[in-house]
Each structure stands twice: as C-alpha cells, then as structure tokens.
Amino acid sequence: MLKSEPSRTPYTPTALQLYGAVAVGVLSVSSASVLIRLTPAPANAIAFWRLILTALLLMPVVLRQSPTWLSLRHLKLFTISGLFLALHFIFWIQSLMILPVALSTALVSTHPLLIALYTRIVRKQPFPTRIKIGLASAMLGLVILPIGAAWSFHQTAGMVDALLGALFAGLYLMAGKHSRQSLSASQYSFGTYLMSSFLLFLINMFQKHSLGPVNGHVMILYLLMAIIPTLGGHTTFNWLLRFMPAGQVSMAMIGEIPGSAMLAWLILRQMPSWTVWISLIFLTLGIVMTLRSTKEPTPANSDL
C-alpha cells in the first residue's frame, strides 16, 4: 500500500477503491476515542506521543523518496496544517475527558459545517441537491444528539472544547486539500505529523506540563493510536483528499460517531441514550447521500 516513489503515470482510483478507503478510514478513526479514554495521561501528552510515533513509523517510507519535495514552501504548509492538527487534538481530547464518547465525538464532527460554509460563501460553489440533503440530515443528527445530555458548567466547558476541536479539524482538512495537490499522502502526513508533534512539544514546555507518564502500558496504547486511528484513519483521509472534495472527506469522517459510540458501549460500557440512536439514523443517511454524490475522481498522481 505504501510506495517509495510517487507514480509518474496518471492514476484514477475506482469508486470501489474510494468507498473502501472511506470504510477503512472510518473504522480506524473510530477506535481513537476509546483508546484515548483508556490512556491515563493529559491531553497534550496523548496528542504528542500519538503524532511523533506515527511520524517515526512513516519515516522509512519518506526517506526512500526523492528529497525534492523538501522546500520552504512545503515547510510553511506543514507548519499551518500541523498547528491546526495540534489544536484539534488538544481541544478534542480535553472534551473527551469530560463528556461521554458519543457526545464529544459528535460535537467535534461538526467540521463539515465550516467546510460547507467556506465552499459556498468564499469559493462560490453551489451544492448539488443530494449533498444538500445529506448535509441537512447529518446536521439534524448532530442537533438531536446532545438533547439528552446533563447540563452543567463542566459539561458546557467540554462541549466548547469539542466545538473548538471541530473548528480546527475543518481548518486542518482545508489546509490538507491545498497541500495534497503537490505532495504525496506519505510526504504530507509525515511533514504535518512531525511539525504538529514539535509544536505540541513547545506548547507543553511553555505550559510546563509533563509528557508523561511513560511506561509499557501507556506506550502500547500510544502505539495503537499511531497505527490504527492515525495511520489507518487520518493518513487514509489524507490520501482521499487528492481525489475527493474536502467537504465530502469531512462528511465521511462523521462515520466516526456511530463507530465510536458502538466501541464505547462494548469496551467502556457507555450505553448510548435514545437520542444517540435516533441521531445515528440521520447521520448514516447523511453520509450515504453525500458519498453517493461523489463525482468521478480527476486523474492524479497516486501514492502514499
């Protein structure tokens, strides 16, 4: 799956390959919230170790590629994307420590709204009818989901953190869409993860926070986060950004909500409320409607 050099010939993935990649990405990122809840460490430390380990895993792949992609322009792109990714993880993980998994994951998954507004208002791109219906259905599901939540200052702070995480997730995806036009998925992912972990390290040092605890049990959880939700999830979505609009990749990522809710039910014994089950129907319908409207991908250089 990982190639040492970008292909020189135009490559167009089939619809089956695109949908398969979406399924792999969604199933992979769905494990993140449960792994995070099982990790006894602060949000900044979890984000740092998850990203630095993923960058190290990708290093052998990018070292086999030509270094021509290393440039000041790309360093700026990595810095922007890395900052957005770092802030997304910080706020979302903080939210996840406060809220139930299903609620936190649903709120952080509102990033399609940001991308939709950017696409419609700034880029003046009209929505096809099917995408409008899919987006409306998904947003209705997100509105229904927090209805049964217990309201308190602590809960409200967690919800604000999740929404800030959504904002930076949307910015991260839009930055990635731009960067992926000139970089392979492995190059973009490696540069972004490495820069993001470096920025997280600086943030931890500035706040005088520890990057611990570091022991065998915690490092296994970090490694699982690096392999499954980051390599299998985020890196797969980075690959999809070359062939699908950022808005549709963003919508596909909403599939993390039902996946995380199910895993939280099975592993953490967090029984979803009736509002969760109803919202999942609308979310699933929205994802299906949006993905079915995906146009044939434009030929591009394929690689990871």
C-alpha positions as protocol buffer text, in pm:
chain_id: "A"
residue {
  index: 1
  type: MET
  ca { x: 0 y: 0 z: 0 }
}
residue {
  index: 2
  type: LEU
  ca { x: 286 y: 238 z: 75 }
}
residue {
  index: 3
  type: LYS
  ca { x: 506 y: 313 z: -224 }
}
residue {
  index: 4
  type: SER
  ca { x: 855 y: 452 z: -210 }
}
residue {
  index: 5
  type: GLU
  ca { x: 805 y: 694 z: -500 }
}
residue {
  index: 6
  type: PRO
  ca { x: 501 y: 875 z: -639 }
}
residue {
  index: 7
  type: SER
  ca { x: 377 y: 721 z: -960 }
}
residue {
  index: 8
  type: ARG
  ca { x: 471 y: 912 z: -1272 }
}
residue {
  index: 9
  type: THR
  ca { x: 162 y: 796 z: -1459 }
}
residue {
  index: 10
  type: PRO
  ca { x: -189 y: 936 z: -1401 }
}
residue {
  index: 11
  type: TYR
  ca { x: -386 y: 719 z: -1164 }
}
residue {
  index: 12
  type: THR
  ca { x: -759 y: 719 z: -1108 }
}
residue {
  index: 13
  type: PRO
  ca { x: -898 y: 509 z: -822 }
}
residue {
  index: 14
  type: THR
  ca { x: -1227 y: 336 z: -890 }
}
residue {
  index: 15
  type: ALA
  ca { x: -1543 y: 413 z: -694 }
}
residue {
  index: 16
  type: LEU
  ca { x: -1499 y: 82 z: -512 }
}
residue {
  index: 17
  type: GLN
  ca { x: -1146 y: 178 z: -408 }
}
residue {
  index: 18
  type: LEU
  ca { x: -1265 y: 518 z: -285 }
}
residue {
  index: 19
  type: TYR
  ca { x: -1550 y: 369 z: -82 }
}
residue {
  index: 20
  type: GLY
  ca { x: -1317 y: 101 z: 50 }
}
residue {
  index: 21
  type: ALA
  ca { x: -1070 y: 367 z: 164 }
}
residue {
  index: 22
  type: VAL
  ca { x: -1354 y: 560 z: 330 }
}
residue {
  index: 23
  type: ALA
  ca { x: -1460 y: 244 z: 516 }
}
residue {
  index: 24
  type: VAL
  ca { x: -1103 y: 172 z: 632 }
}
residue {
  index: 25
  type: GLY
  ca { x: -1058 y: 532 z: 743 }
}
residue {
  index: 26
  type: VAL
  ca { x: -1386 y: 545 z: 935 }
}
residue {
  index: 27
  type: LEU
  ca { x: -1333 y: 211 z: 1109 }
}
residue {
  index: 28
  type: SER
  ca { x: -978 y: 314 z: 1203 }
}
residue {
  index: 29
  type: VAL
  ca { x: -1057 y: 659 z: 1346 }
}
residue {
  index: 30
  type: SER
  ca { x: -1350 y: 513 z: 1541 }
}
residue {
  index: 31
  type: SER
  ca { x: -1101 y: 345 z: 1774 }
}
residue {
  index: 32
  type: ALA
  ca { x: -933 y: 673 z: 1873 }
}
residue {
  index: 33
  type: SER
  ca { x: -1180 y: 791 z: 2137 }
}
residue {
  index: 34
  type: VAL
  ca { x: -1181 y: 461 z: 2326 }
}
residue {
  index: 35
  type: LEU
  ca { x: -800 y: 434 z: 2317 }
}
residue {
  index: 36
  type: ILE
  ca { x: -775 y: 790 z: 2446 }
}
residue {
  index: 37
  type: ARG
  ca { x: -1020 y: 722 z: 2730 }
}
residue {
  index: 38
  type: LEU
  ca { x: -814 y: 417 z: 2828 }
}
residue {
  index: 39
  type: THR
  ca { x: -491 y: 622 z: 2844 }
}
residue {
  index: 40
  type: PRO
  ca { x: -409 y: 777 z: 3186 }
}
residue {
  index: 41
  type: ALA
  ca { x: -232 y: 1089 z: 3055 }
}
residue {
  index: 42
  type: PRO
  ca { x: -311 y: 1458 z: 2989 }
}
residue {
  index: 43
  type: ALA
  ca { x: -444 y: 1569 z: 2651 }
}
residue {
  index: 44
  type: ASN
  ca { x: -122 y: 1737 z: 2530 }
}
residue {
  index: 45
  type: ALA
  ca { x: 88 y: 1430 z: 2612 }
}
residue {
  index: 46
  type: ILE
  ca { x: -154 y: 1195 z: 2434 }
}
residue {
  index: 47
  type: ALA
  ca { x: -154 y: 1412 z: 2122 }
}
residue {
  index: 48
  type: PHE
  ca { x: 228 y: 1445 z: 2123 }
}
residue {
  index: 49
  type: TRP
  ca { x: 308 y: 1075 z: 2157 }
}
residue {
  index: 50
  type: ARG
  ca { x: 39 y: 971 z: 1910 }
}
residue {
  index: 51
  type: LEU
  ca { x: 178 y: 1200 z: 1640 }
}
residue {
  index: 52
  type: ILE
  ca { x: 552 y: 1157 z: 1700 }
}
residue {
  index: 53
  type: LEU
  ca { x: 519 y: 777 z: 1691 }
}
residue {
  index: 54
  type: THR
  ca { x: 318 y: 798 z: 1367 }
}
residue {
  index: 55
  type: ALA
  ca { x: 584 y: 1024 z: 1212 }
}
residue {
  index: 56
  type: LEU
  ca { x: 854 y: 773 z: 1310 }
}
residue {
  index: 57
  type: LEU
  ca { x: 654 y: 490 z: 1152 }
}
residue {
  index: 58
  type: LEU
  ca { x: 625 y: 689 z: 828 }
}
residue {
  index: 59
  type: MET
  ca { x: 991 y: 794 z: 823 }
}
residue {
  index: 60
  type: PRO
  ca { x: 1125 y: 482 z: 642 }
}
residue {
  index: 61
  type: VAL
  ca { x: 872 y: 542 z: 364 }
}
residue {
  index: 62
  type: VAL
  ca { x: 955 y: 908 z: 301 }
}
residue {
  index: 63
  type: LEU
  ca { x: 1331 y: 851 z: 334 }
}
residue {
  index: 64
  type: ARG
  ca { x: 1312 y: 622 z: 29 }
}
residue {
  index: 65
  type: GLN
  ca { x: 1157 y: 903 z: -175 }
}
residue {
  index: 66
  type: SER
  ca { x: 1336 y: 1179 z: -359 }
}
residue {
  index: 67
  type: PRO
  ca { x: 1407 y: 1478 z: -128 }
}
residue {
  index: 68
  type: THR
  ca { x: 1287 y: 1723 z: -394 }
}
residue {
  index: 69
  type: TRP
  ca { x: 960 y: 1772 z: -201 }
}
residue {
  index: 70
  type: LEU
  ca { x: 1151 y: 1933 z: 88 }
}
residue {
  index: 71
  type: SER
  ca { x: 1120 y: 2309 z: 43 }
}
residue {
  index: 72
  type: LEU
  ca { x: 1048 y: 2627 z: 238 }
}
residue {
  index: 73
  type: ARG
  ca { x: 703 y: 2644 z: 79 }
}
residue {
  index: 74
  type: HIS
  ca { x: 615 y: 2296 z: 200 }
}
residue {
  index: 75
  type: LEU
  ca { x: 761 y: 2370 z: 543 }
}
residue {
  index: 76
  type: LYS
  ca { x: 512 y: 2657 z: 572 }
}
residue {
  index: 77
  type: LEU
  ca { x: 229 y: 2424 z: 469 }
}
residue {
  index: 78
  type: PHE
  ca { x: 338 y: 2166 z: 729 }
}
residue {
  index: 79
  type: THR
  ca { x: 350 y: 2436 z: 996 }
}
residue {
  index: 80
  type: ILE
  ca { x: -3 y: 2556 z: 921 }
}
residue {
  index: 81
  type: SER
  ca { x: -151 y: 2206 z: 895 }
}
residue {
  index: 82
  type: GLY
  ca { x: 47 y: 2087 z: 1197 }
}
residue {
  index: 83
  type: LEU
  ca { x: -76 y: 2375 z: 1412 }
}
residue {
  index: 84
  type: PHE
  ca { x: -438 y: 2311 z: 1317 }
}
residue {
  index: 85
  type: LEU
  ca { x: -398 y: 1938 z: 1387 }
}
residue {
  index: 86
  type: ALA
  ca { x: -229 y: 2000 z: 1724 }
}
residue {
  index: 87
  type: LEU
  ca { x: -507 y: 2237 z: 1837 }
}
residue {
  index: 88
  type: HIS
  ca { x: -773 y: 1995 z: 1713 }
}
residue {
  index: 89
  type: PHE
  ca { x: -627 y: 1714 z: 1925 }
}
residue {
  index: 90
  type: ILE
  ca { x: -574 y: 1930 z: 2234 }
}
residue {
  index: 91
  type: PHE
  ca { x: -933 y: 2058 z: 2246 }
}
residue {
  index: 92
  type: TRP
  ca { x: -1099 y: 1733 z: 2142 }
}
residue {
  index: 93
  type: ILE
  ca { x: -905 y: 1515 z: 2388 }
}
residue {
  index: 94
  type: GLN
  ca { x: -984 y: 1762 z: 2668 }
}
residue {
  index: 95
  type: SER
  ca { x: -1351 y: 1734 z: 2573 }
}
residue {
  index: 96
  type: LEU
  ca { x: -1328 y: 1356 z: 2562 }
}
residue {
  index: 97
  type: MET
  ca { x: -1206 y: 1352 z: 2921 }
}
residue {
  index: 98
  type: ILE
  ca { x: -1526 y: 1530 z: 3029 }
}
residue {
  index: 99
  type: LEU
  ca { x: -1809 y: 1418 z: 2800 }
}
residue {
  index: 100
  type: PRO
  ca { x: -1941 y: 1075 z: 2703 }
}
residue {
  index: 101
  type: VAL
  ca { x: -1764 y: 943 z: 2394 }
}
residue {
  index: 102
  type: ALA
  ca { x: -2069 y: 967 z: 2165 }
}
residue {
  index: 103
  type: LEU
  ca { x: -2144 y: 1329 z: 2256 }
}
residue {
  index: 104
  type: SER
  ca { x: -1783 y: 1450 z: 2237 }
}
residue {
  index: 105
  type: THR
  ca { x: -1721 y: 1273 z: 1905 }
}
residue {
  index: 106
  type: ALA
  ca { x: -2046 y: 1407 z: 1758 }
}
residue {
  index: 107
  type: LEU
  ca { x: -1971 y: 1767 z: 1851 }
}
residue {
  index: 108
  type: VAL
  ca { x: -1614 y: 1752 z: 1719 }
}
residue {
  index: 109
  type: SER
  ca { x: -1756 y: 1609 z: 1395 }
}
residue {
  index: 110
  type: THR
  ca { x: -1943 y: 1931 z: 1311 }
}
residue {
  index: 111
  type: HIS
  ca { x: -1648 y: 2037 z: 1093 }
}
residue {
  index: 112
  type: PRO
  ca { x: -1846 y: 1976 z: 771 }
}
residue {
  index: 113
  type: LEU
  ca { x: -2042 y: 2293 z: 854 }
}
residue {
  index: 114
  type: LEU
  ca { x: -1725 y: 2503 z: 841 }
}
residue {
  index: 115
  type: ILE
  ca { x: -1612 y: 2347 z: 515 }
}
residue {
  index: 116
  type: ALA
  ca { x: -1960 y: 2377 z: 365 }
}
residue {
  index: 117
  type: LEU
  ca { x: -1981 y: 2747 z: 455 }
}
residue {
  index: 118
  type: TYR
  ca { x: -1631 y: 2809 z: 318 }
}
residue {
  index: 119
  type: THR
  ca { x: -1715 y: 2628 z: -7 }
}
residue {
  index: 120
  type: ARG
  ca { x: -2045 y: 2810 z: -52 }
}
residue {
  index: 121
  type: ILE
  ca { x: -1955 y: 3162 z: 66 }
}
residue {
  index: 122
  type: VAL
  ca { x: -1586 y: 3205 z: -14 }
}
residue {
  index: 123
  type: ARG
  ca { x: -1543 y: 2981 z: -319 }
}
residue {
  index: 124
  type: LYS
  ca { x: -1899 y: 3045 z: -450 }
}
residue {
  index: 125
  type: GLN
  ca { x: -1952 y: 2677 z: -528 }
}
residue {
  index: 126
  type: PRO
  ca { x: -2319 y: 2566 z: -533 }
}
residue {
  index: 127
  type: PHE
  ca { x: -2420 y: 2240 z: -365 }
}
residue {
  index: 128
  type: PRO
  ca { x: -2578 y: 1958 z: -564 }
}
residue {
  index: 129
  type: THR
  ca { x: -2923 y: 1867 z: -427 }
}
residue {
  index: 130
  type: ARG
  ca { x: -2804 y: 1531 z: -293 }
}
residue {
  index: 131
  type: ILE
  ca { x: -2523 y: 1695 z: -93 }
}
residue {
  index: 132
  type: LYS
  ca { x: -2770 y: 1950 z: 47 }
}
residue {
  index: 133
  type: ILE
  ca { x: -2996 y: 1669 z: 166 }
}
residue {
  index: 134
  type: GLY
  ca { x: -2705 y: 1470 z: 306 }
}
residue {
  index: 135
  type: LEU
  ca { x: -2561 y: 1770 z: 489 }
}
residue {
  index: 136
  type: ALA
  ca { x: -2902 y: 1865 z: 631 }
}
residue {
  index: 137
  type: SER
  ca { x: -2961 y: 1508 z: 751 }
}
residue {
  index: 138
  type: ALA
  ca { x: -2620 y: 1488 z: 919 }
}
residue {
  index: 139
  type: MET
  ca { x: -2662 y: 1825 z: 1086 }
}
residue {
  index: 140
  type: LEU
  ca { x: -3008 y: 1724 z: 1213 }
}
residue {
  index: 141
  type: GLY
  ca { x: -2848 y: 1417 z: 1366 }
}
residue {
  index: 142
  type: LEU
  ca { x: -2585 y: 1632 z: 1535 }
}
residue {
  index: 143
  type: VAL
  ca { x: -2852 y: 1867 z: 1673 }
}
residue {
  index: 144
  type: ILE
  ca { x: -3057 y: 1580 z: 1817 }
}
residue {
  index: 145
  type: LEU
  ca { x: -2763 y: 1405 z: 1982 }
}
residue {
  index: 146
  type: PRO
  ca { x: -2687 y: 1643 z: 2275 }
}
residue {
  index: 147
  type: ILE
  ca { x: -3056 y: 1679 z: 2373 }
}
residue {
  index: 148
  type: GLY
  ca { x: -3034 y: 1416 z: 2646 }
}
residue {
  index: 149
  type: ALA
  ca { x: -2704 y: 1545 z: 2790 }
}
residue {
  index: 150
  type: ALA
  ca { x: -2685 y: 1657 z: 3152 }
}
residue {
  index: 151
  type: TRP
  ca { x: -2612 y: 2031 z: 3158 }
}
residue {
  index: 152
  type: SER
  ca { x: -2355 y: 2176 z: 3397 }
}
residue {
  index: 153
  type: PHE
  ca { x: -2062 y: 2418 z: 3379 }
}
residue {
  index: 154
  type: HIS
  ca { x: -1826 y: 2122 z: 3349 }
}
residue {
  index: 155
  type: GLN
  ca { x: -2031 y: 1971 z: 3066 }
}
residue {
  index: 156
  type: THR
  ca { x: -2059 y: 2308 z: 2892 }
}
residue {
  index: 157
  type: ALA
  ca { x: -1681 y: 2353 z: 2903 }
}
residue {
  index: 158
  type: GLY
  ca { x: -1642 y: 2007 z: 2747 }
}
residue {
  index: 159
  type: MET
  ca { x: -1885 y: 2099 z: 2469 }
}
residue {
  index: 160
  type: VAL
  ca { x: -1698 y: 2423 z: 2397 }
}
residue {
  index: 161
  type: ASP
  ca { x: -1372 y: 2226 z: 2378 }
}
residue {
  index: 162
  type: ALA
  ca { x: -1532 y: 1981 z: 2133 }
}
residue {
  index: 163
  type: LEU
  ca { x: -1661 y: 2263 z: 1911 }
}
residue {
  index: 164
  type: LEU
  ca { x: -1318 y: 2427 z: 1910 }
}
residue {
  index: 165
  type: GLY
  ca { x: -1177 y: 2088 z: 1813 }
}
residue {
  index: 166
  type: ALA
  ca { x: -1427 y: 2083 z: 1525 }
}
residue {
  index: 167
  type: LEU
  ca { x: -1317 y: 2428 z: 1409 }
}
residue {
  index: 168
  type: PHE
  ca { x: -951 y: 2327 z: 1390 }
}
residue {
  index: 169
  type: ALA
  ca { x: -1039 y: 1993 z: 1229 }
}
residue {
  index: 170
  type: GLY
  ca { x: -1214 y: 2180 z: 948 }
}
residue {
  index: 171
  type: LEU
  ca { x: -918 y: 2414 z: 903 }
}
residue {
  index: 172
  type: TYR
  ca { x: -683 y: 2114 z: 903 }
}
residue {
  index: 173
  type: LEU
  ca { x: -882 y: 1942 z: 627 }
}
residue {
  index: 174
  type: MET
  ca { x: -894 y: 2255 z: 412 }
}
residue {
  index: 175
  type: ALA
  ca { x: -520 y: 2308 z: 454 }
}
residue {
  index: 176
  type: GLY
  ca { x: -465 y: 1944 z: 363 }
}
residue {
  index: 177
  type: LYS
  ca { x: -674 y: 1973 z: 46 }
}
residue {
  index: 178
  type: HIS
  ca { x: -445 y: 2252 z: -72 }
}
residue {
  index: 179
  type: SER
  ca { x: -122 y: 2076 z: 29 }
}
residue {
  index: 180
  type: ARG
  ca { x: -213 y: 1740 z: -124 }
}
residue {
  index: 181
  type: GLN
  ca { x: -212 y: 1886 z: -474 }
}
residue {
  index: 182
  type: SER
  ca { x: 169 y: 1895 z: -468 }
}
residue {
  index: 183
  type: LEU
  ca { x: 259 y: 1630 z: -209 }
}
residue {
  index: 184
  type: SER
  ca { x: 203 y: 1257 z: -174 }
}
residue {
  index: 185
  type: ALA
  ca { x: -4 y: 1134 z: 120 }
}
residue {
  index: 186
  type: SER
  ca { x: 304 y: 998 z: 297 }
}
residue {
  index: 187
  type: GLN
  ca { x: 501 y: 1321 z: 244 }
}
residue {
  index: 188
  type: TYR
  ca { x: 217 y: 1542 z: 360 }
}
residue {
  index: 189
  type: SER
  ca { x: 128 y: 1318 z: 655 }
}
residue {
  index: 190
  type: PHE
  ca { x: 490 y: 1281 z: 770 }
}
residue {
  index: 191
  type: GLY
  ca { x: 563 y: 1654 z: 749 }
}
residue {
  index: 192
  type: THR
  ca { x: 237 y: 1750 z: 920 }
}
residue {
  index: 193
  type: TYR
  ca { x: 261 y: 1491 z: 1200 }
}
residue {
  index: 194
  type: LEU
  ca { x: 625 y: 1578 z: 1268 }
}
residue {
  index: 195
  type: MET
  ca { x: 560 y: 1952 z: 1276 }
}
residue {
  index: 196
  type: SER
  ca { x: 247 y: 1904 z: 1486 }
}
residue {
  index: 197
  type: SER
  ca { x: 434 y: 1694 z: 1743 }
}
residue {
  index: 198
  type: PHE
  ca { x: 711 y: 1958 z: 1753 }
}
residue {
  index: 199
  type: LEU
  ca { x: 454 y: 2232 z: 1818 }
}
residue {
  index: 200
  type: LEU
  ca { x: 289 y: 2019 z: 2086 }
}
residue {
  index: 201
  type: PHE
  ca { x: 629 y: 1973 z: 2250 }
}
residue {
  index: 202
  type: LEU
  ca { x: 679 y: 2352 z: 2255 }
}
residue {
  index: 203
  type: ILE
  ca { x: 328 y: 2405 z: 2396 }
}
residue {
  index: 204
  type: ASN
  ca { x: 399 y: 2153 z: 2673 }
}
residue {
  index: 205
  type: MET
  ca { x: 728 y: 2320 z: 2757 }
}
residue {
  index: 206
  type: PHE
  ca { x: 568 y: 2665 z: 2760 }
}
residue {
  index: 207
  type: GLN
  ca { x: 291 y: 2544 z: 2992 }
}
residue {
  index: 208
  type: LYS
  ca { x: 547 y: 2350 z: 3198 }
}
residue {
  index: 209
  type: HIS
  ca { x: 345 y: 2031 z: 3154 }
}
residue {
  index: 210
  type: SER
  ca { x: 491 y: 1683 z: 3162 }
}
residue {
  index: 211
  type: LEU
  ca { x: 482 y: 1448 z: 2862 }
}
residue {
  index: 212
  type: GLY
  ca { x: 443 y: 1154 z: 3098 }
}
residue {
  index: 213
  type: PRO
  ca { x: 362 y: 911 z: 3230 }
}
residue {
  index: 214
  type: VAL
  ca { x: 576 y: 691 z: 3006 }
}
residue {
  index: 215
  type: ASN
  ca { x: 557 y: 320 z: 3083 }
}
residue {
  index: 216
  type: GLY
  ca { x: 499 y: -1 z: 2892 }
}
residue {
  index: 217
  type: HIS
  ca { x: 119 y: 1 z: 2925 }
}
residue {
  index: 218
  type: VAL
  ca { x: 82 y: 365 z: 2816 }
}
residue {
  index: 219
  type: MET
  ca { x: 331 y: 331 z: 2530 }
}
residue {
  index: 220
  type: ILE
  ca { x: 136 y: 34 z: 2392 }
}
residue {
  index: 221
  type: LEU
  ca { x: -178 y: 249 z: 2388 }
}
residue {
  index: 222
  type: TYR
  ca { x: 14 y: 531 z: 2216 }
}
residue {
  index: 223
  type: LEU
  ca { x: 147 y: 289 z: 1956 }
}
residue {
  index: 224
  type: LEU
  ca { x: -204 y: 156 z: 1891 }
}
residue {
  index: 225
  type: MET
  ca { x: -322 y: 515 z: 1841 }
}
residue {
  index: 226
  type: ALA
  ca { x: -39 y: 575 z: 1596 }
}
residue {
  index: 227
  type: ILE
  ca { x: -107 y: 261 z: 1393 }
}
residue {
  index: 228
  type: ILE
  ca { x: -486 y: 237 z: 1389 }
}
residue {
  index: 229
  type: PRO
  ca { x: -661 y: 578 z: 1402 }
}
residue {
  index: 230
  type: THR
  ca { x: -367 y: 788 z: 1275 }
}
residue {
  index: 231
  type: LEU
  ca { x: -201 y: 576 z: 1005 }
}
residue {
  index: 232
  type: GLY
  ca { x: -515 y: 378 z: 920 }
}
residue {
  index: 233
  type: GLY
  ca { x: -751 y: 672 z: 967 }
}
residue {
  index: 234
  type: HIS
  ca { x: -600 y: 1020 z: 925 }
}
residue {
  index: 235
  type: THR
  ca { x: -343 y: 912 z: 666 }
}
residue {
  index: 236
  type: THR
  ca { x: -612 y: 734 z: 464 }
}
residue {
  index: 237
  type: PHE
  ca { x: -822 y: 1052 z: 467 }
}
residue {
  index: 238
  type: ASN
  ca { x: -513 y: 1249 z: 360 }
}
residue {
  index: 239
  type: TRP
  ca { x: -487 y: 1016 z: 60 }
}
residue {
  index: 240
  type: LEU
  ca { x: -857 y: 1069 z: -20 }
}
residue {
  index: 241
  type: LEU
  ca { x: -809 y: 1448 z: -24 }
}
residue {
  index: 242
  type: ARG
  ca { x: -633 y: 1414 z: -361 }
}
residue {
  index: 243
  type: PHE
  ca { x: -939 y: 1252 z: -518 }
}
residue {
  index: 244
  type: MET
  ca { x: -1241 y: 1383 z: -326 }
}
residue {
  index: 245
  type: PRO
  ca { x: -1354 y: 1734 z: -223 }
}
residue {
  index: 246
  type: ALA
  ca { x: -1259 y: 1829 z: 132 }
}
residue {
  index: 247
  type: GLY
  ca { x: -1629 y: 1864 z: 218 }
}
residue {
  index: 248
  type: GLN
  ca { x: -1703 y: 1505 z: 122 }
}
residue {
  index: 249
  type: VAL
  ca { x: -1399 y: 1371 z: 309 }
}
residue {
  index: 250
  type: SER
  ca { x: -1518 y: 1575 z: 608 }
}
residue {
  index: 251
  type: MET
  ca { x: -1866 y: 1423 z: 580 }
}
residue {
  index: 252
  type: ALA
  ca { x: -1721 y: 1072 z: 554 }
}
residue {
  index: 253
  type: MET
  ca { x: -1535 y: 1130 z: 879 }
}
residue {
  index: 254
  type: ILE
  ca { x: -1871 y: 1171 z: 1055 }
}
residue {
  index: 255
  type: GLY
  ca { x: -1890 y: 792 z: 1035 }
}
residue {
  index: 256
  type: GLU
  ca { x: -1660 y: 802 z: 1339 }
}
residue {
  index: 257
  type: ILE
  ca { x: -1962 y: 893 z: 1553 }
}
residue {
  index: 258
  type: PRO
  ca { x: -2155 y: 564 z: 1531 }
}
residue {
  index: 259
  type: GLY
  ca { x: -1829 y: 366 z: 1528 }
}
residue {
  index: 260
  type: SER
  ca { x: -1703 y: 534 z: 1845 }
}
residue {
  index: 261
  type: ALA
  ca { x: -2042 y: 503 z: 2015 }
}
residue {
  index: 262
  type: MET
  ca { x: -2050 y: 129 z: 1948 }
}
residue {
  index: 263
  type: LEU
  ca { x: -1695 y: 76 z: 2075 }
}
residue {
  index: 264
  type: ALA
  ca { x: -1763 y: 288 z: 2384 }
}
residue {
  index: 265
  type: TRP
  ca { x: -2069 y: 72 z: 2450 }
}
residue {
  index: 266
  type: LEU
  ca { x: -1876 y: -254 z: 2411 }
}
residue {
  index: 267
  type: ILE
  ca { x: -1550 y: -155 z: 2583 }
}
residue {
  index: 268
  type: LEU
  ca { x: -1628 y: 133 z: 2819 }
}
residue {
  index: 269
  type: ARG
  ca { x: -1984 y: 21 z: 2898 }
}
residue {
  index: 270
  type: GLN
  ca { x: -2121 y: 363 z: 2798 }
}
residue {
  index: 271
  type: MET
  ca { x: -2476 y: 279 z: 2694 }
}
residue {
  index: 272
  type: PRO
  ca { x: -2592 y: 528 z: 2426 }
}
residue {
  index: 273
  type: SER
  ca { x: -2917 y: 710 z: 2506 }
}
residue {
  index: 274
  type: TRP
  ca { x: -3224 y: 710 z: 2283 }
}
residue {
  index: 275
  type: THR
  ca { x: -3115 y: 1044 z: 2134 }
}
residue {
  index: 276
  type: VAL
  ca { x: -2790 y: 884 z: 2021 }
}
residue {
  index: 277
  type: TRP
  ca { x: -2970 y: 602 z: 1838 }
}
residue {
  index: 278
  type: ILE
  ca { x: -3206 y: 844 z: 1662 }
}
residue {
  index: 279
  type: SER
  ca { x: -2924 y: 1077 z: 1565 }
}
residue {
  index: 280
  type: LEU
  ca { x: -2723 y: 787 z: 1422 }
}
residue {
  index: 281
  type: ILE
  ca { x: -3004 y: 719 z: 1172 }
}
residue {
  index: 282
  type: PHE
  ca { x: -2985 y: 1074 z: 1037 }
}
residue {
  index: 283
  type: LEU
  ca { x: -2604 y: 1076 z: 1042 }
}
residue {
  index: 284
  type: THR
  ca { x: -2581 y: 750 z: 850 }
}
residue {
  index: 285
  type: LEU
  ca { x: -2835 y: 873 z: 593 }
}
residue {
  index: 286
  type: GLY
  ca { x: -2638 y: 1195 z: 551 }
}
residue {
  index: 287
  type: ILE
  ca { x: -2311 y: 1009 z: 496 }
}
residue {
  index: 288
  type: VAL
  ca { x: -2466 y: 776 z: 238 }
}
residue {
  index: 289
  type: MET
  ca { x: -2630 y: 1062 z: 47 }
}
residue {
  index: 290
  type: THR
  ca { x: -2309 y: 1265 z: 40 }
}
residue {
  index: 291
  type: LEU
  ca { x: -2078 y: 981 z: -63 }
}
residue {
  index: 292
  type: ARG
  ca { x: -2315 y: 870 z: -339 }
}
residue {
  index: 293
  type: SER
  ca { x: -2283 y: 1216 z: -491 }
}
residue {
  index: 294
  type: THR
  ca { x: -1905 y: 1181 z: -529 }
}
residue {
  index: 295
  type: LYS
  ca { x: -1806 y: 1259 z: -887 }
}
residue {
  index: 296
  type: GLU
  ca { x: -1559 y: 1052 z: -1079 }
}
residue {
  index: 297
  type: PRO
  ca { x: -1214 y: 1145 z: -945 }
}
residue {
  index: 298
  type: THR
  ca { x: -983 y: 1356 z: -1153 }
}
residue {
  index: 299
  type: PRO
  ca { x: -672 y: 1167 z: -1265 }
}
residue {
  index: 300
  type: ALA
  ca { x: -378 y: 1250 z: -1042 }
}
residue {
  index: 301
  type: ASN
  ca { x: -51 y: 1108 z: -925 }
}
residue {
  index: 302
  type: SER
  ca { x: -133 y: 834 z: -677 }
}
residue {
  index: 303
  type: ASP
  ca { x: 88 y: 740 z: -391 }
}
residue {
  index: 304
  type: LEU
  ca { x: 110 y: 714 z: -19 }
}
